[in-house]
C-alpha positions as CSV (number, residue, x, y, z in Angstrom):
1,M,-42.9,-0.5,-2.0
2,K,-40.0,-1.4,0.2
3,T,-39.9,-5.0,-1.1
4,K,-40.1,-3.7,-4.7
5,L,-37.1,-1.5,-4.1
6,F,-35.3,-4.3,-2.3
7,N,-35.9,-6.7,-5.2
8,L,-34.7,-4.1,-7.8
9,T,-31.6,-3.6,-5.7
10,I,-30.9,-7.3,-5.7
11,V,-31.5,-7.6,-9.4
12,A,-29.2,-4.6,-10.1
13,L,-26.4,-6.2,-8.0
14,I,-26.7,-9.6,-9.7
15,L,-26.7,-7.9,-13.1
16,G,-23.7,-5.8,-12.1
17,G,-21.9,-8.9,-10.9
18,F,-22.5,-10.7,-14.2
19,W,-21.5,-7.6,-16.2
20,N,-18.2,-7.3,-14.2
21,Y,-17.5,-11.0,-14.6
22,F,-18.0,-11.1,-18.4
23,T,-16.5,-7.7,-19.3
24,L,-13.4,-7.6,-17.0
25,H,-12.7,-10.5,-14.6
26,R,-13.1,-13.5,-17.0
27,P,-11.4,-12.1,-20.0
28,I,-8.4,-10.9,-18.0
29,T,-8.0,-14.0,-15.8
30,E,-8.4,-16.4,-18.7
31,V,-5.5,-14.8,-20.5
32,L,-3.2,-14.0,-17.6
33,I,-3.6,-16.9,-15.1
34,D,-2.1,-20.2,-16.4
35,P,-2.7,-23.3,-14.2
36,E,0.7,-23.0,-12.5
37,T,0.2,-19.3,-11.6
38,A,-3.4,-20.0,-10.5
39,K,-2.0,-22.1,-7.7
40,Q,0.0,-19.1,-6.4
41,I,-2.1,-16.0,-7.2
42,E,-5.8,-15.4,-7.0
43,I,-7.1,-12.2,-8.5
44,R,-10.4,-10.5,-9.0
45,V,-10.9,-7.7,-11.5
46,H,-14.0,-5.5,-11.4
47,Y,-15.3,-2.0,-11.7
48,Q,-15.3,-0.1,-8.4
49,W,-18.5,-0.7,-6.6
50,L,-19.6,-2.9,-9.5
51,F,-20.8,0.1,-11.6
52,N,-18.2,2.8,-11.5
53,V,-16.5,2.4,-14.9
54,N,-14.1,5.2,-14.1
55,N,-12.1,3.0,-11.8
56,I,-11.1,-0.6,-12.3
57,V,-10.1,-2.6,-9.2
58,L,-7.3,-5.2,-9.4
59,D,-7.9,-7.2,-6.2
60,L,-5.3,-9.7,-5.1
61,R,-7.1,-12.3,-3.0
62,R,-4.2,-14.7,-2.5
63,V,-0.5,-14.4,-3.2
64,S,1.9,-17.2,-2.4
65,P,5.1,-16.1,-0.5
66,E,7.1,-17.6,-3.4
67,I,5.8,-14.9,-5.8
68,K,8.3,-12.2,-6.2
69,A,7.8,-8.5,-7.0
70,A,9.1,-9.0,-10.5
71,R,6.3,-11.5,-11.2
72,M,3.7,-9.2,-9.8
73,T,5.1,-6.3,-11.9
74,R,4.9,-8.6,-14.9
75,L,1.2,-9.3,-13.9
76,L,0.6,-5.5,-13.8
77,V,2.1,-5.1,-17.3
78,D,0.0,-8.0,-18.6
79,V,-3.2,-6.6,-17.0
80,S,-2.4,-3.2,-18.7
81,K,-2.3,-5.0,-22.0
82,Q,-5.7,-6.3,-21.4
83,L,-7.1,-2.9,-20.4
84,R,-5.4,-0.8,-23.1
85,N,-8.6,-0.3,-25.0
86,K,-10.7,0.6,-22.0
87,S,-11.3,4.1,-20.9
88,F,-10.9,4.5,-17.1
89,S,-9.4,7.1,-14.7
90,H,-7.6,4.8,-12.2
91,L,-6.6,1.2,-11.6
92,I,-7.1,0.6,-7.9
93,L,-4.7,-1.9,-6.4
94,A,-6.3,-3.9,-3.6
95,Y,-5.4,-6.8,-1.4
96,D,-8.1,-9.1,-0.1
97,G,-10.9,-6.5,-0.7
98,D,-8.9,-3.6,0.9
99,S,-8.0,-0.8,-1.5
100,K,-4.3,0.1,-1.0
101,F,-3.1,2.2,-4.0
102,M,-4.0,3.6,-7.4
103,L,-2.3,4.0,-10.7
104,D,-3.4,6.7,-13.2
105,G,-5.4,5.1,-16.1
106,R,-3.3,6.8,-18.8
107,Y,-0.1,5.4,-17.2
108,V,-1.6,1.9,-17.1
109,R,-2.6,2.1,-20.8
110,D,0.9,3.5,-21.7
111,L,2.5,0.6,-19.7
112,A,0.9,-1.8,-22.2
113,D,3.0,-0.5,-25.0
114,S,6.1,0.3,-23.0
115,P,9.4,-0.8,-24.6
116,Q,11.1,-0.7,-21.1
117,S,12.6,-3.8,-19.6
118,L,10.9,-5.3,-16.5
119,L,13.7,-4.0,-14.3
120,S,13.2,-0.5,-15.6
121,I,9.4,-0.7,-15.1
122,M,9.9,-2.0,-11.6
123,S,12.3,0.9,-10.7
124,T,10.2,3.6,-12.4
125,M,6.7,2.5,-11.3
126,P,6.8,3.5,-7.5
127,P,6.7,7.3,-8.2
128,R,3.5,6.7,-10.3
129,V,1.8,4.9,-7.4
130,L,-0.8,7.1,-5.7
131,N,-2.6,6.8,-2.4
132,L,-6.4,6.7,-2.5
133,E,-6.5,10.5,-2.3
134,G,-4.5,10.8,-5.5
135,D,-1.2,11.9,-4.0
136,P,2.2,10.2,-4.9
137,V,3.3,7.7,-2.2
138,F,7.0,7.3,-3.2
139,R,9.3,10.2,-4.0
140,G,10.9,8.9,-7.2
141,A,13.8,9.9,-9.3
142,N,12.5,13.4,-10.1
143,H,12.9,14.3,-6.5
144,G,16.6,14.2,-6.0
145,G,17.9,11.7,-8.5
146,L,17.5,8.4,-6.7
147,S,20.0,5.6,-7.5
148,I,18.7,2.3,-8.9
149,V,19.2,0.7,-5.5
150,E,16.9,3.4,-3.9
151,E,14.4,3.0,-6.7
152,L,14.3,-0.8,-6.2
153,N,13.9,-0.3,-2.5
154,D,10.9,1.8,-3.3
155,A,9.6,-1.0,-5.5
156,D,10.1,-3.4,-2.5
157,Q,8.2,-1.0,-0.3
158,F,5.4,-0.7,-2.8
159,H,4.9,-4.5,-3.2
160,S,5.3,-5.0,0.6
161,Q,2.6,-2.5,1.4
162,W,0.3,-3.7,-1.4
163,Y,0.3,-7.5,-0.7
164,G,3.3,-8.3,1.5
165,G,5.6,-9.3,-1.3
166,S,9.3,-8.6,-1.9
167,R,12.0,-8.8,-4.6
């Protein structure tokens, strides 16, 4: 009985891996990662714990020090465009397998169609960043009217805490 359960578990994990690869990882990385970027960024995209379709994980495995926060923000916008038709609660932002932050799924889908400039997205994203318990990490403009410099400093802190990047 134990070996049968073990074998079923192994089969489920293998099927889950294939499902994640063909429904999320491959379609997103084929569109987003050109050969030049692939030398600088390695990402994995999968459902949380392979089967939890409510949460999608964007896991940065390798980020070159030359990559700036603006490029990573552009990557988040591009990922949101690929996920716009999927229904999920949160996009979990991870680095090297370690979950760091979350973005609300509705915000991620709205980001796909946002007419804002990249600078505007960079400065307004940090207040939308949640810790893993779902609480905001950065105070944002709606808590005292931050200047653009303060907003961009929050953006720097966000990228630094996520994967060690900067503007």
